[in-house]
Amino acid sequence: MNWKRKVNETVGELTGFHFSRVTHPAGGPEPQRTARRESQRAAAVAADQVRPPVHPEADRLVQPVFLLSPVRSGSTLLRVILNAHSQIHAPHELHLRRLTVGFGTTLAEQAMDALGHNRADLEHLLWDRVLHRELTLSGKKIIVDKTPANAFAFERLTACWPGARFVFLLRHPVSIATSWHEASPGKRDAEAAAVDALRYMKAVERARKALDGLTVRYEDVTAEPEQETRRICDFLGVPWEEEMLDYGARNDYRKGLGDWKDKIRSGAIQTGRELPDPDAVPDVLKDISAAWGYLPVGSR
């Protein structure tokens, strides 16, 4: 009998407890890490659970504005311009729809059901509280979320916030695809970037067709910033402020939560890249380019 076994038996006799080694498959992740990953991959809420609030006067605290745009469309620039307004708070990308809740026990689920809440309802309460807290801490009146992936879930957003307002930001599809490739050239080539970015463009177009809102173009924002920001302020019901045109360099820029490159960090609105020649638009982007007015309809 080795000393470790002897100590374990003695402790067992005195306390009733025994030491044992926690094992996991060779080369596999630790149990805690596995559990954490599994909790992060919670199953999506069933579509039939998603519904508007039953008691909006009690549940909903904010009426957010969502800036729906494809990736690399200039949404970070527009975000910081809006955030420079004294009444508009536009934080970095929030990815609210990825925040999920779960029932730890059957009793917890029964308790929430007795209150009239399903999982979708509870997630909506969580999302709303996050926005409400951000808005309260900012001391402003309007909150804007500009997460590009929101375009894939606009139906869920309108269920959560029936009073939400939407601003659609467009940019020439070739410019979007080129910028998406340049952001991570080692991750995707130019062709793959165009195909991937097109998913976002199509999602934004679906949202534009389904929702009321204001459409602005990146090229107009950079060429005529005062005119375009006045349009947005009119839509949001706030007075225009000149400070929006000089948004400053002091903002929270983080890779993965929006643009983080030197151009956006300059603190000044800069002219966008030249529009591509119509003949240079690849076939995969011609339909969306025509739909957005960058090519004549039927130019394929």
Tab-separated table of N, CA and C in Angstrom, residues 38-118:
chain	number	residue	atom	x	y	z
A	38	GLU	N	-20.359	24.312	-24.362
A	38	GLU	CA	-21.712	23.840	-24.619
A	38	GLU	C	-22.744	24.892	-24.219
A	39	SER	N	-22.488	25.582	-23.099
A	39	SER	CA	-23.438	26.607	-22.667
A	39	SER	C	-23.450	27.774	-23.627
A	40	GLN	N	-22.313	28.039	-24.263
A	40	GLN	CA	-22.239	29.135	-25.219
A	40	GLN	C	-22.943	28.787	-26.522
A	41	ARG	N	-23.164	27.491	-26.761
A	41	ARG	CA	-23.823	27.069	-27.990
A	41	ARG	C	-25.252	26.624	-27.687
A	42	ALA	N	-25.949	27.405	-26.900
A	42	ALA	CA	-27.329	27.060	-26.549
A	42	ALA	C	-28.186	27.013	-27.806
A	43	ALA	N	-29.113	26.080	-27.827
A	43	ALA	CA	-29.983	25.924	-28.990
A	43	ALA	C	-30.810	27.183	-29.202
A	44	ALA	N	-31.033	27.506	-30.455
A	44	ALA	CA	-31.810	28.696	-30.782
A	44	ALA	C	-33.258	28.521	-30.344
A	45	VAL	N	-33.876	29.623	-30.009
A	45	VAL	CA	-35.289	29.599	-29.619
A	45	VAL	C	-36.133	29.198	-30.825
A	46	ALA	N	-37.127	28.360	-30.592
A	46	ALA	CA	-38.024	27.946	-31.664
A	46	ALA	C	-38.800	29.150	-32.179
A	47	ALA	N	-39.022	29.157	-33.494
A	47	ALA	CA	-39.689	30.299	-34.118
A	47	ALA	C	-41.078	30.552	-33.539
A	48	ASP	N	-41.782	29.481	-33.152
A	48	ASP	CA	-43.145	29.667	-32.644
A	48	ASP	C	-43.173	30.248	-31.227
A	49	GLN	N	-42.002	30.397	-30.602
A	49	GLN	CA	-41.946	31.033	-29.289
A	49	GLN	C	-41.753	32.539	-29.385
A	50	VAL	N	-41.311	33.009	-30.548
A	50	VAL	CA	-41.027	34.435	-30.710
A	50	VAL	C	-42.326	35.201	-30.907
A	51	ARG	N	-42.559	36.187	-30.065
A	51	ARG	CA	-43.807	36.944	-30.118
A	51	ARG	C	-43.580	38.348	-29.558
A	52	PRO	N	-44.455	39.273	-29.906
A	52	PRO	CA	-44.351	40.625	-29.338
A	52	PRO	C	-44.624	40.594	-27.847
A	53	PRO	N	-44.231	41.618	-27.124
A	53	PRO	CA	-44.473	41.641	-25.677
A	53	PRO	C	-45.956	41.684	-25.348
A	54	VAL	N	-46.335	40.908	-24.349
A	54	VAL	CA	-47.733	40.878	-23.915
A	54	VAL	C	-48.066	42.132	-23.118
A	55	HIS	N	-47.091	42.609	-22.346
A	55	HIS	CA	-47.282	43.808	-21.527
A	55	HIS	C	-46.203	44.832	-21.870
A	56	PRO	N	-46.306	45.469	-23.015
A	56	PRO	CA	-45.253	46.391	-23.445
A	56	PRO	C	-45.046	47.561	-22.495
A	57	GLU	N	-46.107	47.943	-21.788
A	57	GLU	CA	-45.966	49.066	-20.862
A	57	GLU	C	-45.069	48.710	-19.686
A	58	ALA	N	-44.941	47.420	-19.395
A	58	ALA	CA	-44.098	46.986	-18.284
A	58	ALA	C	-42.775	46.412	-18.762
A	59	ASP	N	-42.787	45.785	-19.935
A	59	ASP	CA	-41.604	45.060	-20.388
A	59	ASP	C	-40.596	45.932	-21.122
A	60	ARG	N	-41.099	46.826	-21.971
A	60	ARG	CA	-40.194	47.536	-22.852
A	60	ARG	C	-39.804	48.884	-22.266
A	61	LEU	N	-38.502	49.103	-22.188
A	61	LEU	CA	-37.991	50.331	-21.599
A	61	LEU	C	-37.415	51.272	-22.644
A	62	VAL	N	-37.032	50.768	-23.806
A	62	VAL	CA	-36.420	51.603	-24.832
A	62	VAL	C	-37.051	51.303	-26.186
A	63	GLN	N	-36.915	52.244	-27.099
A	63	GLN	CA	-37.310	52.054	-28.495
A	63	GLN	C	-36.056	52.288	-29.328
A	64	PRO	N	-35.267	51.254	-29.514
A	64	PRO	CA	-33.962	51.435	-30.137
A	64	PRO	C	-34.043	51.737	-31.624
A	65	VAL	N	-32.939	52.247	-32.126
A	65	VAL	CA	-32.746	52.438	-33.560
A	65	VAL	C	-31.702	51.420	-33.997
A	66	PHE	N	-31.999	50.692	-35.070
A	66	PHE	CA	-31.047	49.727	-35.595
A	66	PHE	C	-30.512	50.217	-36.938
A	67	LEU	N	-29.201	50.295	-37.018
A	67	LEU	CA	-28.527	50.631	-38.266
A	67	LEU	C	-28.206	49.317	-38.963
A	68	LEU	N	-28.990	48.972	-39.976
A	68	LEU	CA	-28.808	47.715	-40.693
A	68	LEU	C	-27.937	47.956	-41.915
A	69	SER	N	-26.875	47.198	-42.026
A	69	SER	CA	-25.922	47.399	-43.112
A	69	SER	C	-25.122	46.127	-43.328
A	70	PRO	N	-24.544	45.964	-44.507
A	70	PRO	CA	-23.612	44.851	-44.697
A	70	PRO	C	-22.301	45.137	-43.965
A	71	VAL	N	-21.461	44.139	-43.892
A	71	VAL	CA	-20.107	44.353	-43.374
A	71	VAL	C	-19.380	45.343	-44.285
A	72	ARG	N	-18.413	46.067	-43.727
A	72	ARG	CA	-17.528	46.953	-44.480
A	72	ARG	C	-18.287	47.958	-45.350
A	73	SER	N	-19.357	48.481	-44.799
A	73	SER	CA	-20.178	49.436	-45.551
A	73	SER	C	-20.055	50.852	-45.016
A	74	GLY	N	-19.177	51.060	-44.045
A	74	GLY	CA	-19.034	52.372	-43.430
A	74	GLY	C	-19.900	52.554	-42.208
A	75	SER	N	-20.397	51.453	-41.648
A	75	SER	CA	-21.313	51.568	-40.512
A	75	SER	C	-20.619	52.076	-39.251
A	76	THR	N	-19.343	51.764	-39.084
A	76	THR	CA	-18.644	52.291	-37.903
A	76	THR	C	-18.497	53.803	-38.010
A	77	LEU	N	-18.204	54.288	-39.211
A	77	LEU	CA	-18.124	55.737	-39.409
A	77	LEU	C	-19.456	56.400	-39.060
A	78	LEU	N	-20.547	55.865	-39.580
A	78	LEU	CA	-21.844	56.457	-39.287
A	78	LEU	C	-22.176	56.331	-37.805
A	79	ARG	N	-21.753	55.242	-37.188
A	79	ARG	CA	-21.999	55.072	-35.747
A	79	ARG	C	-21.336	56.178	-34.935
A	80	VAL	N	-20.062	56.437	-35.190
A	80	VAL	CA	-19.351	57.440	-34.381
A	80	VAL	C	-19.843	58.853	-34.696
A	81	ILE	N	-20.293	59.071	-35.937
A	81	ILE	CA	-20.902	60.365	-36.271
A	81	ILE	C	-22.161	60.566	-35.435
A	82	LEU	N	-23.022	59.538	-35.375
A	82	LEU	CA	-24.246	59.633	-34.589
A	82	LEU	C	-23.941	59.756	-33.098
A	83	ASN	N	-22.926	59.040	-32.654
A	83	ASN	CA	-22.580	59.055	-31.233
A	83	ASN	C	-22.078	60.419	-30.779
A	84	ALA	N	-21.616	61.242	-31.737
A	84	ALA	CA	-21.151	62.586	-31.397
A	84	ALA	C	-22.305	63.537	-31.099
A	85	HIS	N	-23.537	63.101	-31.385
A	85	HIS	CA	-24.716	63.915	-31.088
A	85	HIS	C	-25.012	63.857	-29.594
A	86	SER	N	-25.441	64.977	-29.049
A	86	SER	CA	-25.659	65.053	-27.597
A	86	SER	C	-26.831	64.203	-27.118
A	87	GLN	N	-27.730	63.774	-28.045
A	87	GLN	CA	-28.887	62.986	-27.633
A	87	GLN	C	-28.873	61.549	-28.157
A	88	ILE	N	-27.808	61.160	-28.852
A	88	ILE	CA	-27.756	59.831	-29.461
A	88	ILE	C	-26.565	59.054	-28.911
A	89	HIS	N	-26.838	57.875	-28.396
A	89	HIS	CA	-25.776	56.983	-27.911
A	89	HIS	C	-25.660	55.808	-28.874
A	90	ALA	N	-24.497	55.680	-29.508
A	90	ALA	CA	-24.263	54.600	-30.472
A	90	ALA	C	-22.992	53.860	-30.080
A	91	PRO	N	-23.113	52.841	-29.219
A	91	PRO	CA	-21.931	52.093	-28.766
A	91	PRO	C	-21.400	51.166	-29.852
A	92	HIS	N	-20.309	50.468	-29.548
A	92	HIS	CA	-19.765	49.487	-30.484
A	92	HIS	C	-20.784	48.371	-30.717
A	93	GLU	N	-20.506	47.496	-31.674
A	93	GLU	CA	-21.430	46.408	-31.988
A	93	GLU	C	-21.748	45.593	-30.733
A	94	LEU	N	-23.012	45.325	-30.534
A	94	LEU	CA	-23.453	44.674	-29.291
A	94	LEU	C	-23.775	43.189	-29.442
A	95	HIS	N	-24.124	42.741	-30.644
A	95	HIS	CA	-24.429	41.320	-30.889
A	95	HIS	C	-25.469	40.800	-29.898
A	96	LEU	N	-26.497	41.583	-29.688
A	96	LEU	CA	-27.523	41.229	-28.708
A	96	LEU	C	-28.186	39.896	-29.003
A	97	ARG	N	-28.417	39.606	-30.274
A	97	ARG	CA	-29.185	38.402	-30.596
A	97	ARG	C	-28.422	37.127	-30.264
A	98	ARG	N	-27.145	37.255	-29.939
A	98	ARG	CA	-26.363	36.087	-29.517
A	98	ARG	C	-26.396	35.881	-28.013
A	99	LEU	N	-27.064	36.772	-27.293
A	99	LEU	CA	-27.228	36.595	-25.850
A	99	LEU	C	-28.437	35.705	-25.623
A	100	THR	N	-28.235	34.558	-25.006
A	100	THR	CA	-29.317	33.598	-24.820
A	100	THR	C	-29.548	33.326	-23.339
A	101	VAL	N	-30.697	32.767	-23.040
A	101	VAL	CA	-31.001	32.333	-21.674
A	101	VAL	C	-31.422	30.873	-21.722
A	102	GLY	N	-31.401	30.233	-20.570
A	102	GLY	CA	-31.825	28.841	-20.483
A	102	GLY	C	-32.443	28.565	-19.122
A	103	PHE	N	-33.159	27.459	-19.024
A	103	PHE	CA	-33.755	27.045	-17.755
A	103	PHE	C	-32.837	26.010	-17.111
A	104	GLY	N	-32.297	26.362	-15.964
A	104	GLY	CA	-31.387	25.441	-15.301
A	104	GLY	C	-32.074	24.199	-14.772
A	105	THR	N	-33.347	24.328	-14.467
A	105	THR	CA	-34.113	23.190	-13.953
A	105	THR	C	-35.530	23.237	-14.520
A	106	THR	N	-36.214	22.114	-14.415
A	106	THR	CA	-37.607	22.057	-14.845
A	106	THR	C	-38.472	22.989	-14.000
A	107	LEU	N	-38.143	23.094	-12.711
A	107	LEU	CA	-38.915	23.981	-11.837
A	107	LEU	C	-38.750	25.433	-12.270
A	108	ALA	N	-37.547	25.804	-12.689
A	108	ALA	CA	-37.339	27.177	-13.163
A	108	ALA	C	-38.194	27.455	-14.393
A	109	GLU	N	-38.266	26.477	-15.288
A	109	GLU	CA	-39.091	26.642	-16.489
A	109	GLU	C	-40.568	26.756	-16.112
A	110	GLN	N	-41.003	25.925	-15.166
A	110	GLN	CA	-42.396	25.984	-14.727
A	110	GLN	C	-42.704	27.319	-14.062
A	111	ALA	N	-41.753	27.829	-13.293
A	111	ALA	CA	-41.962	29.106	-12.604
A	111	ALA	C	-42.117	30.238	-13.609
A	112	MET	N	-41.272	30.245	-14.633
A	112	MET	CA	-41.368	31.291	-15.646
A	112	MET	C	-42.636	31.138	-16.479
A	113	ASP	N	-43.014	29.907	-16.745
A	113	ASP	CA	-44.242	29.669	-17.499
A	113	ASP	C	-45.454	30.191	-16.728
A	114	ALA	N	-45.407	30.028	-15.411
A	114	ALA	CA	-46.503	30.530	-14.583
A	114	ALA	C	-46.600	32.051	-14.636
A	115	LEU	N	-45.470	32.704	-14.898
A	115	LEU	CA	-45.461	34.162	-15.042
A	115	LEU	C	-45.800	34.592	-16.468
A	116	GLY	N	-45.896	33.608	-17.376
A	116	GLY	CA	-46.220	33.922	-18.760
A	116	GLY	C	-45.024	34.119	-19.655
A	117	HIS	N	-43.828	33.672	-19.194
A	117	HIS	CA	-42.603	33.881	-19.966
A	117	HIS	C	-42.099	32.576	-20.577
A	118	ASN	N	-41.816	32.575	-21.867
A	118	ASN	CA	-41.052	31.485	-22.456
A	118	ASN	C	-39.611	31.967	-22.657
